[in-house]
């Protein structure tokens, strides 16, 4: 068991969390060290994953724990998102005058919860991981608890999240009742003959995940929660939670597919509604954070479309494999570009609780040329313009959809593909509006921007570079990751 | 006898939970919740698991409820006339329109479902040694993850309640 990287990372995260709680607090004279400890912990966790190079396969604890490439990738992705967020969050909280060590401890626990969630097919363990992640996030959303918006954000997230958890528990209870086990392995045949009750379990399960992933019509909480939470935390929610949620769905949905032949139709309808509502909602926003919240809803729709291809293609075929690779790739790029966009926002946000309006970014080209360039990369990538990672990701999902157009579910796939295309065009409008504001408007009467520390700026530049690099060399990330693995292996 | 006891406990458990939701005075909600918790303990007894039943009474109906009642007493403001009309009539109608058919479908499905028989529980099921052994062997991993969950809840509570953020 000690050869198991997952156990090491969980132990590291738990130890880091306790260390932050014990030694992370600052005093009147010196700033807290919570962020630094959390960052070191997350870097160690990332290097554990890289040393193992995302290879290896294992099971433990009676199948409650499952280690494979997908789970490692998702866990490393959420640790990376946690790292970027912690760097941003340390400075952001200091600027708002609300430094507190607990936030960093909660971040480590959220990352641990996500790892537990993606590395299992046992429903009880899945639930525990999901709750650990959610409970940590509820509190982080309301970290600035003197502000109305923050309290509203935390409370709304808590209420909808608790409701979603109840739905998930009911679904798990029904599945346990039908199969006599919490394991989904080998439950397919039993579930296939479950009848009406099985379909109800499936619907409850999808509704619970719909809440967590803010799929339409379960999305109403998202804009308010995203807006009220500290900006770096919003970035974490928009990236790591979606990454974890979709990876979990990718793992579980094929098993649940036995429950209903309508599953694909349900998911496709959800995907189209999510794309449309997300994009149309983003069009009318003037606050940048709210716009990005709707944009993340829209991207959840594209991701769901990719999940539909995985289900539509015959199980185990090359097409299904290709579609799940396309989904994973989209997720990775999605995490990178959203971390970048929210990072730039967090660095430009002034102290105080007035929201960052689109106009505040006016003339950023002259005032912060590098920052404007980074935001440009993020927006173009989110819109899916060539030479950015977002384009390659969207193109892969699109070709996967087109590839299935002649298959058994051809009509559905055609409809999905055309809505992806249509919604991408709508998306151009609001992403390019941000670019226009930064590059065309003068912004002479704009309020002064806060001072930007070196480390977060470096990180933003790195992320922008990665987003562009993936767009030019699509397998660049994999190559780079292997290079890092090789380097770390020489050290250990 | 067994069936009658089950229905008795189950209706109190569900009824108490419903009252806890519907009553407007926080203290009465808490008291209804105690009734629900005790009835739940009764259900555990019926399932031949005395240990969880005792824990249910000690921890939930006892310790946690005392905490909740304390909090209610502390926060009790004198103006405390319960709010009226929090829920709009339209919202209520919409909720009933959606929930009643859904509930009917769910109940009918459970009623008609052909659930497999669970294997009979071993002789020592629900006793302290058997539970302890399960907890630290088969269920070790979830047990440890659960401790992370509690830690998250604790750190979150500190973050939200601490007087002065450093």
XYZ file of C-alpha atoms in Angstrom:
658
model
C 0.000 0.000 0.000
C 2.910 2.339 0.629
C 3.851 2.157 -3.040
C 0.545 3.727 -3.744
C 0.934 7.392 -4.750
C -2.677 8.199 -3.869
C -2.145 7.309 -0.216
C 0.926 9.529 -0.108
C -0.856 12.483 -1.628
C -3.798 12.134 0.755
C -1.437 11.923 3.718
C 0.484 14.947 2.433
C -2.691 16.969 2.029
C -3.940 16.043 5.500
C -0.573 16.810 7.082
C -0.347 20.104 5.191
C -3.808 21.051 6.339
C -3.012 20.419 9.995
C 0.267 22.324 9.640
C -1.520 25.307 8.146
C -4.062 25.282 10.971
C -1.354 25.048 13.630
C 1.387 27.286 12.260
C -0.149 29.286 9.439
C -1.591 32.178 11.389
C -0.037 35.599 11.114
C 0.296 38.168 13.871
C 0.038 41.924 13.871
C 3.722 42.104 12.990
C 4.162 39.468 10.326
C 1.871 38.085 7.666
C 0.597 34.534 7.928
C 2.414 31.599 6.409
C -0.697 29.572 5.603
C -0.503 30.237 1.889
C 3.168 29.307 1.701
C 2.648 26.021 3.568
C -0.320 25.171 1.380
C 1.687 25.928 -1.747
C 4.578 23.720 -0.682
C 2.148 20.906 0.116
C 0.448 21.189 -3.249
C 3.779 21.268 -5.081
C 4.807 18.095 -3.240
C 1.511 16.468 -4.191
C 2.009 17.449 -7.819
C 5.521 16.052 -7.830
C 4.273 12.755 -6.387
C 1.895 12.464 -9.342
C 4.608 13.422 -11.776
C 7.131 10.984 -10.349
C 4.591 8.283 -11.079
C 4.129 9.808 -14.516
C 0.403 9.088 -14.380
C 1.104 5.427 -15.007
C 0.136 2.486 -12.916
C -3.050 0.846 -11.914
C -4.148 -0.291 -8.534
C -7.005 -1.125 -6.282
C -7.222 -1.172 -2.574
C -9.501 -1.412 0.432
C -11.806 -3.952 -1.094
C -12.282 -1.979 -4.280
C -13.265 1.198 -2.476
C -10.224 2.798 -3.909
C -9.229 2.659 -7.533
C -6.161 4.147 -9.125
C -5.879 4.613 -12.851
C -4.600 7.128 -15.350
C -7.810 9.110 -15.492
C -8.048 9.395 -11.725
C -4.412 10.470 -11.421
C -4.839 13.072 -14.141
C -7.935 14.524 -12.494
C -6.321 14.560 -9.047
C -3.201 16.261 -10.394
C -5.372 18.749 -12.270
C -7.261 19.751 -9.157
C -3.998 19.993 -7.195
C -2.647 22.289 -9.905
C -5.785 24.437 -9.809
C -5.435 24.525 -6.023
C -1.832 25.667 -6.331
C -2.613 28.516 -8.741
C -5.595 29.546 -6.620
C -3.560 29.581 -3.412
C -0.922 31.837 -4.982
C -3.627 34.233 -6.170
C -5.653 33.987 -2.983
C -2.779 34.882 -0.642
C -2.252 38.260 -2.281
C -5.929 38.845 -2.897
C -6.896 38.331 0.743
C -4.017 40.525 1.894
C -5.232 43.312 -0.373
C -8.735 42.991 1.048
C -7.291 43.051 4.560
C -8.707 39.628 5.406
C -5.783 37.286 5.684
C -6.747 34.033 7.313
C -4.991 30.676 7.435
C -8.149 28.571 7.500
C -8.904 29.314 3.869
C -5.673 27.624 2.813
C -6.367 24.620 5.021
C -9.799 24.333 3.440
C -8.242 24.504 -0.008
C -6.045 21.494 0.793
C -9.063 19.592 2.119
C -11.068 20.420 -0.997
C -8.257 19.047 -3.157
C -8.162 15.907 -0.999
C -11.911 15.481 -1.339
C -11.678 15.798 -5.108
C -8.973 13.173 -5.236
C -11.072 10.750 -3.192
C -14.034 11.406 -5.437
C -12.343 10.667 -8.749
C -10.408 7.659 -7.526
C -13.245 5.375 -6.641
C -16.191 3.493 -8.070
C -17.637 2.883 -4.624
C -20.676 5.074 -4.139
C -20.293 5.631 -0.381
C -16.677 6.754 -0.799
C -17.721 8.927 -3.741
C -20.257 10.633 -1.525
C -17.698 11.266 1.223
C -15.238 12.785 -1.242
C -17.934 14.976 -2.742
C -19.006 16.201 0.689
C -15.442 16.959 1.802
C -14.960 19.048 -1.318
C -18.319 20.785 -0.966
C -18.112 21.578 2.746
C -14.683 23.128 2.265
C -15.983 25.216 -0.637
C -19.109 26.423 1.187
C -16.940 28.025 3.853
C -14.401 29.388 1.361
C -17.151 31.164 -0.584
C -18.161 33.089 2.519
C -14.589 33.822 3.609
C -15.183 37.580 3.594
C -18.133 37.183 5.871
C -18.603 40.901 6.588
C -19.813 41.365 3.038
C -23.378 40.704 2.061
C -22.453 39.254 -1.304
C -20.027 36.781 0.280
C -22.557 35.596 2.848
C -25.181 35.273 0.145
C -22.741 33.319 -1.972
C -21.778 30.882 0.773
C -25.327 30.414 1.962
C -26.784 29.883 -1.479
C -24.084 27.393 -2.333
C -24.637 25.593 0.955
C -28.395 25.318 0.516
C -28.341 24.138 -3.091
C -25.361 21.914 -2.356
C -27.085 20.301 0.634
C -30.155 19.719 -1.512
C -28.036 18.147 -4.241
C -26.321 15.924 -1.671
C -29.694 14.738 -0.434
C -30.688 13.816 -3.994
C -27.406 11.972 -4.481
C -27.871 10.078 -1.199
C -31.355 9.019 -2.240
C -29.991 7.828 -5.591
C -27.220 5.872 -3.835
C -29.725 4.363 -1.405
C -31.927 3.190 -4.271
C -28.970 1.735 -6.173
C -27.878 -0.062 -2.992
C -31.378 -1.403 -2.556
C -31.449 -2.679 -6.126
C -28.004 -4.271 -6.243
C -27.197 -4.958 -2.598
C -23.830 -3.273 -2.957
C -22.198 0.137 -3.121
C -19.873 -1.057 -5.861
C -20.772 -0.164 -9.379
C -18.456 -2.833 -10.794
C -20.501 -5.668 -12.151
C -23.731 -3.985 -11.165
C -24.651 -3.266 -14.783
C -26.689 -6.398 -15.364
C -28.589 -6.048 -12.110
C -29.285 -2.415 -12.840
C -30.410 -3.178 -16.380
C -33.382 -5.143 -15.024
C -34.193 -2.679 -12.299
C -37.199 -1.139 -14.027
C -38.810 2.086 -12.979
C -36.971 2.495 -9.699
C -33.624 2.291 -11.473
C -34.591 5.092 -13.834
C -35.580 7.197 -10.837
C -32.179 6.556 -9.255
C -30.508 7.591 -12.495
C -32.525 10.806 -12.721
C -31.747 11.676 -9.087
C -28.066 10.979 -9.698
C -27.976 13.205 -12.766
C -29.895 15.956 -10.971
C -27.392 15.914 -8.104
C -24.457 16.169 -10.482
C -26.379 18.756 -12.495
C -26.420 20.965 -9.414
C -22.741 20.460 -8.722
C -21.727 21.084 -12.337
C -24.277 23.889 -12.805
C -25.987 22.312 -15.791
C -29.197 23.975 -16.964
C -31.850 23.801 -15.402
C -29.901 23.294 -12.157
C -27.709 26.348 -12.719
C -29.586 29.216 -11.071
C -27.284 29.328 -8.067
C -24.081 29.630 -10.078
C -23.963 33.323 -11.111
C -24.691 34.607 -7.591
C -22.337 32.180 -5.890
C -19.548 32.805 -8.388
C -19.925 36.545 -8.040
C -19.959 36.710 -4.259
C -17.063 34.339 -3.610
C -13.467 35.610 -3.484
C -12.357 35.799 -7.127
C -9.580 33.172 -6.899
C -12.008 30.806 -5.156
C -14.473 31.390 -7.983
C -11.734 30.378 -10.379
C -11.144 27.228 -8.356
C -14.841 26.369 -8.365
C -15.161 26.976 -12.086
C -12.170 24.766 -12.880
C -11.412 22.066 -10.328
C -15.014 21.267 -9.414
C -15.980 20.892 -13.072
C -12.885 18.798 -13.774
C -13.644 16.471 -10.884
C -17.347 16.289 -11.614
C -16.954 15.468 -15.287
C -14.218 12.908 -14.648
C -16.494 11.231 -12.108
C -19.378 11.237 -14.563
C -17.128 9.841 -17.275
C -16.291 6.991 -14.934
C -19.773 6.277 -13.595
C -22.145 7.090 -16.427
C -21.245 4.065 -18.592
C -22.165 1.830 -15.642
C -25.373 3.749 -15.070
C -26.093 3.612 -18.786
C -27.542 0.156 -18.242
C -30.387 1.775 -16.340
C -32.021 3.475 -19.250
C -31.888 3.715 -22.991
C -33.081 7.293 -22.559
C -29.903 8.333 -20.731
C -28.302 9.631 -23.913
C -31.370 11.674 -24.803
C -31.539 13.178 -21.298
C -27.871 14.148 -21.404
C -28.160 15.589 -24.912
C -31.130 17.759 -23.952
C -29.249 18.943 -20.855
C -26.195 19.713 -22.987
C -28.102 21.790 -25.531
C -30.021 23.696 -22.849
C -26.795 24.338 -20.923
C -24.957 25.648 -23.981
C -27.799 27.947 -25.014
C -28.642 29.375 -21.598
C -24.985 29.827 -20.659
C -24.102 31.689 -23.833
C -27.243 33.825 -23.969
C -26.893 34.662 -20.274
C -23.289 35.737 -20.709
C -24.231 38.104 -23.536
C -26.119 40.518 -21.306
C -23.720 40.746 -18.354
C -21.766 43.891 -17.540
C -19.885 42.450 -14.572
C -16.940 40.410 -15.734
C -17.136 37.791 -13.009
C -20.790 37.132 -13.710
C -20.047 36.879 -17.402
C -17.361 34.290 -16.728
C -19.829 32.402 -14.516
C -22.238 32.113 -17.447
C -19.329 31.268 -19.718
C -18.413 28.366 -17.444
C -22.030 27.153 -17.669
C -21.740 27.308 -21.450
C -18.529 25.279 -21.406
C -20.188 22.677 -19.189
C -22.604 22.259 -22.088
C -19.784 21.553 -24.559
C -18.244 19.089 -22.107
C -21.566 17.332 -21.730
C -21.816 17.081 -25.511
C -18.473 15.254 -25.491
C -19.824 12.931 -22.788
C -22.786 12.178 -25.050
C -20.399 10.973 -27.769
C -18.727 8.634 -25.275
C -22.137 7.112 -24.588
C -23.339 7.100 -28.183
C -20.319 5.284 -29.569
C -20.317 1.512 -29.044
C -18.709 0.715 -25.689
C -15.002 -0.052 -25.938
C -14.755 1.108 -29.550
C -12.063 3.429 -30.844
C -14.654 6.179 -31.250
C -15.667 5.986 -27.588
C -12.022 5.973 -26.553
C -11.336 8.964 -28.794
C -14.309 10.833 -27.398
C -13.216 10.324 -23.809
C -9.713 11.529 -24.742
C -11.315 14.583 -26.355
C -13.323 15.178 -23.181
C -10.241 14.897 -20.956
C -8.260 17.202 -23.245
C -11.061 19.752 -23.245
C -11.141 19.598 -19.447
C -7.397 20.209 -19.137
C -7.497 23.181 -21.515
C -10.650 24.466 -19.858
C -8.910 24.418 -16.478
C -5.891 26.285 -17.849
C -7.808 29.036 -19.631
C -10.266 29.671 -16.832
C -7.523 29.788 -14.208
C -5.865 32.357 -16.446
C -9.001 34.478 -16.886
C -9.913 34.441 -13.198
C -6.268 35.051 -12.277
C -6.163 38.235 -14.353
C -9.448 39.350 -12.807
C -8.196 38.652 -9.284
C -5.052 40.701 -9.904
C -7.029 43.681 -11.222
C -9.629 43.748 -8.495
C -9.389 46.644 -6.106
C -9.903 46.389 -2.367
C -13.503 46.880 -1.327
C -16.653 45.154 -2.369
C -17.636 46.922 -5.571
C -17.817 44.405 -8.413
C -15.364 44.530 -11.281
C -17.232 45.969 -14.250
C -16.282 45.460 -17.842
C -15.425 49.173 -18.055
C -12.787 48.775 -15.373
C -10.737 46.854 -17.904
C -10.944 49.698 -20.435
C -7.601 50.703 -21.850
C -5.795 47.862 -20.098
C -3.571 47.655 -23.180
C -1.890 50.916 -22.275
C -1.930 50.547 -18.529
C -0.863 46.888 -18.211
C 0.219 45.622 -21.626
C 1.310 42.173 -20.436
C -1.775 41.654 -18.358
C -3.937 42.671 -21.311
C -2.057 40.191 -23.516
C -2.670 37.391 -20.992
C -6.381 38.211 -20.826
C -6.453 38.321 -24.629
C -5.044 34.783 -24.736
C -7.665 33.629 -22.218
C -10.579 35.217 -24.082
C -9.491 33.976 -27.513
C -8.994 30.495 -26.097
C -12.396 30.511 -24.375
C -13.951 31.646 -27.638
C -12.127 28.874 -29.504
C -10.009 30.957 -31.911
C -7.224 29.036 -33.746
C -3.690 29.040 -32.300
C -5.084 28.723 -28.777
C -5.743 25.627 -26.706
C -9.452 26.342 -26.694
C -9.608 25.909 -30.458
C -7.905 22.509 -30.450
C -10.133 21.325 -27.608
C -13.339 22.459 -29.241
C -12.235 21.110 -32.611
C -11.608 17.671 -31.098
C -15.024 17.583 -29.447
C -16.571 18.756 -32.701
C -14.873 16.098 -34.832
C -15.847 13.445 -32.276
C -19.456 14.594 -32.618
C -19.271 14.608 -36.421
C -17.680 11.179 -36.410
C -20.742 9.754 -34.693
C -23.200 11.506 -36.988
C -23.442 8.420 -39.170
C -23.766 6.092 -36.189
C -26.736 4.697 -34.341
C -27.642 8.053 -32.826
C -26.889 10.122 -35.897
C -29.720 12.641 -35.628
C -28.957 13.435 -32.013
C -25.267 13.908 -32.743
C -26.027 16.179 -35.698
C -28.253 18.342 -33.520
C -25.566 18.452 -30.825
C -22.835 19.338 -33.314
C -24.871 22.138 -34.825
C -25.692 23.586 -31.401
C -21.993 23.501 -30.447
C -21.236 25.442 -33.644
C -24.087 27.913 -33.149
C -23.246 28.537 -29.498
C -19.558 29.061 -30.272
C -20.591 31.887 -32.602
C -22.743 33.464 -29.871
C -19.798 33.061 -27.508
C -17.547 35.075 -29.806
C -19.674 38.146 -29.152
C -19.091 38.423 -25.419
C -15.509 37.194 -25.335
C -14.530 39.669 -28.048
C -16.350 42.432 -26.184
C -13.828 42.037 -23.365
C -10.995 42.206 -25.909
C -12.491 45.330 -27.501
C -12.814 47.008 -24.120
C -9.191 46.282 -23.268
C -7.702 47.189 -26.622
C -9.939 49.776 -28.276
C -11.426 51.872 -25.504
C -9.205 54.538 -24.018
C -10.169 54.223 -20.386
C -8.667 57.557 -19.403
C -11.049 58.112 -16.519
C -10.670 54.549 -15.221
C -9.821 54.109 -11.568
C -6.243 53.115 -10.687
C -5.423 49.409 -10.624
C -3.874 47.681 -7.622
C -0.165 46.903 -7.505
C 0.584 43.409 -8.772
C 3.138 41.280 -6.930
C 5.728 39.371 -8.899
C 4.806 35.723 -8.216
C 1.144 35.859 -9.303
C 2.113 37.832 -12.409
C 4.681 35.188 -13.312
C 2.071 32.496 -12.856
C -0.398 34.347 -15.083
C 2.259 34.619 -17.788
C 3.023 30.918 -17.432
C -0.638 30.022 -17.803
C -0.993 32.277 -20.852
C 2.064 30.607 -22.354
C 0.568 27.158 -21.704
C -2.752 28.090 -23.293
C -0.981 29.268 -26.438
C 1.474 26.394 -26.435
C -1.312 23.812 -26.405
C -2.874 25.674 -29.292
C 0.266 25.456 -31.395
C 1.623 22.068 -30.277
C -1.445 20.066 -29.210
C 0.529 17.235 -27.621
C 2.903 19.739 -26.036
C 1.371 19.292 -22.608
C 1.891 15.542 -22.659
C 5.491 15.975 -23.830
C 6.182 18.626 -21.219
C 4.629 16.480 -18.539
C 6.853 13.564 -19.504
C 9.905 15.804 -19.413
C 9.031 16.919 -15.889
C 8.500 13.312 -14.855
C 11.890 12.336 -16.234
C 13.555 15.200 -14.425
C 11.892 14.381 -11.109
C 12.800 10.714 -11.457
C 16.464 11.624 -11.742
C 16.155 13.505 -8.458
C 14.480 10.738 -6.428
C -45.470 -6.831 16.177
C -42.277 -6.060 14.334
C -44.182 -4.436 11.487
C -46.331 -2.390 13.817
C -43.251 -1.115 15.652
C -41.603 -0.279 12.346
C -44.546 1.788 11.132
C -44.825 3.484 14.513
C -41.165 4.533 14.575
C -41.047 5.376 10.886
C -44.083 7.644 11.015
C -42.696 9.482 14.037
C -39.329 9.869 12.325
C -40.815 11.273 9.127
C -43.461 13.293 10.942
C -40.872 14.830 13.274
C -38.672 15.760 10.348
C -41.645 17.332 8.556
C -42.601 19.324 11.650
C -39.002 20.477 12.062
C -39.269 21.945 8.607
C -42.757 23.398 8.832
C -42.861 24.910 12.335
C -41.905 28.548 12.492
C -40.455 28.808 16.019
C -36.858 27.522 15.995
C -37.151 25.904 19.426
C -40.189 23.873 18.417
C -38.376 22.807 15.268
C -35.513 21.553 17.415
C -37.887 19.632 19.677
C -39.561 17.986 16.689
C -36.137 17.018 15.441
C -35.408 15.276 18.769
C -38.566 13.195 18.331
C -37.418 12.286 14.844
C -33.939 11.280 16.052
C -35.269 9.101 18.872
C -37.642 7.357 16.481
C -34.700 6.751 14.162
C -32.876 5.111 17.063
C -35.908 2.868 17.449
C -35.564 1.849 13.808
C -31.917 0.939 14.400
C -32.997 -1.275 17.316
C -35.480 -2.978 15.040
C -32.634 -3.628 12.599
C -30.837 -5.460 15.432
C -28.070 -2.884 15.708
C -28.097 -1.771 19.327
C -24.790 0.085 19.146
C -25.755 2.606 16.410
C -29.085 3.015 18.185
C -27.405 3.971 21.464
C -25.018 6.288 19.633
C -27.945 7.864 17.821
C -29.590 8.733 21.134
C -26.389 9.815 22.860
C -24.919 11.883 20.044
C -27.807 13.119 17.942
C -30.751 13.291 20.306
C -28.355 14.214 23.128
C -25.205 16.143 22.388
C -25.981 17.651 19.000
C -29.481 18.697 19.956
C -28.226 20.328 23.158
C -25.827 22.295 20.988
C -28.575 23.331 18.605
C -30.862 24.386 21.448
C -28.000 26.370 22.999
C -27.431 28.199 19.734
C -31.131 28.969 19.412
C -31.208 30.315 22.976
C -28.142 32.463 22.365
C -29.459 33.962 19.169
C -32.970 34.371 20.496
C -33.836 38.000 19.861
C -36.789 39.463 21.706
C -38.451 40.827 18.624
C -38.482 37.195 17.539
C -41.953 37.134 16.084
C -41.676 34.434 13.467
C -41.542 35.821 9.961
C -44.673 35.490 7.931
C -45.147 35.121 4.240
C -41.542 34.126 3.482
C -42.862 31.853 0.786
C -44.921 33.427 -1.932
C -48.198 31.777 -2.775
C -47.157 31.324 -6.398
C -43.968 29.558 -5.340
C -45.927 27.269 -3.046
C -48.359 26.330 -5.803
C -45.478 25.674 -8.190
C -43.690 23.511 -5.612
C -46.831 21.461 -4.965
C -47.475 21.093 -8.689
C -43.966 19.729 -9.242
C -43.452 17.744 -6.069
C -46.766 15.909 -5.816
C -46.473 14.061 -9.157
C -42.782 13.396 -8.509
C -43.519 12.026 -5.060
C -46.300 9.889 -6.447
C -44.013 8.418 -9.113
C -41.326 7.726 -6.500
C -43.667 6.090 -4.010
C -45.345 3.988 -6.701
C -41.962 2.860 -8.024
C -40.762 1.852 -4.572
C -44.046 0.061 -3.926
C -43.875 -1.908 -7.161
C -40.133 -2.506 -7.123
C -38.885 -6.035 -7.033
C -36.057 -5.547 -4.570
C -33.639 -8.430 -4.042
C -33.433 -9.929 -0.567
C -30.374 -8.799 1.322
C -28.297 -11.605 2.814
C -29.118 -12.207 6.473
C -26.964 -10.245 8.882
C -24.347 -12.188 10.848
C -25.080 -13.032 14.453
C -22.933 -10.286 16.004
C -24.141 -7.592 13.599
C -24.333 -4.133 15.125
C -22.488 -4.977 18.314
C -19.514 -2.908 19.451
C -16.752 -5.429 18.565
C -18.232 -6.230 15.164
C -18.646 -2.583 14.256
C -15.191 -1.686 15.518
C -13.643 -4.438 13.485
C -15.506 -3.424 10.320
C -14.608 0.211 10.847
C -10.892 -0.468 11.080
C -10.615 -3.164 8.419
C -13.067 -3.085 5.525
C -14.214 0.467 6.017
C -10.872 1.976 7.026
C -10.544 4.150 3.929
C -13.993 5.781 4.152
C -13.483 6.132 7.899
C -10.302 8.144 7.363
C -11.889 10.211 4.587
C -14.702 10.951 7.001
C -12.158 12.453 9.380
C -11.070 14.798 6.570
C -14.704 15.769 6.092
C -15.081 16.579 9.786
C -11.836 18.556 9.695
C -13.186 20.557 6.752
C -16.407 21.273 8.631
C -14.423 22.345 11.692
C -11.993 24.614 9.824
C -14.936 26.073 7.917
C -16.817 26.796 11.128
C -13.739 28.505 12.582
C -13.353 30.604 9.447
C -16.973 31.716 9.552
C -17.199 32.306 13.281
C -13.809 33.660 14.308
C -14.081 37.153 15.682
C -10.913 38.663 14.292
C -9.383 37.391 11.114
C -5.615 37.688 11.323
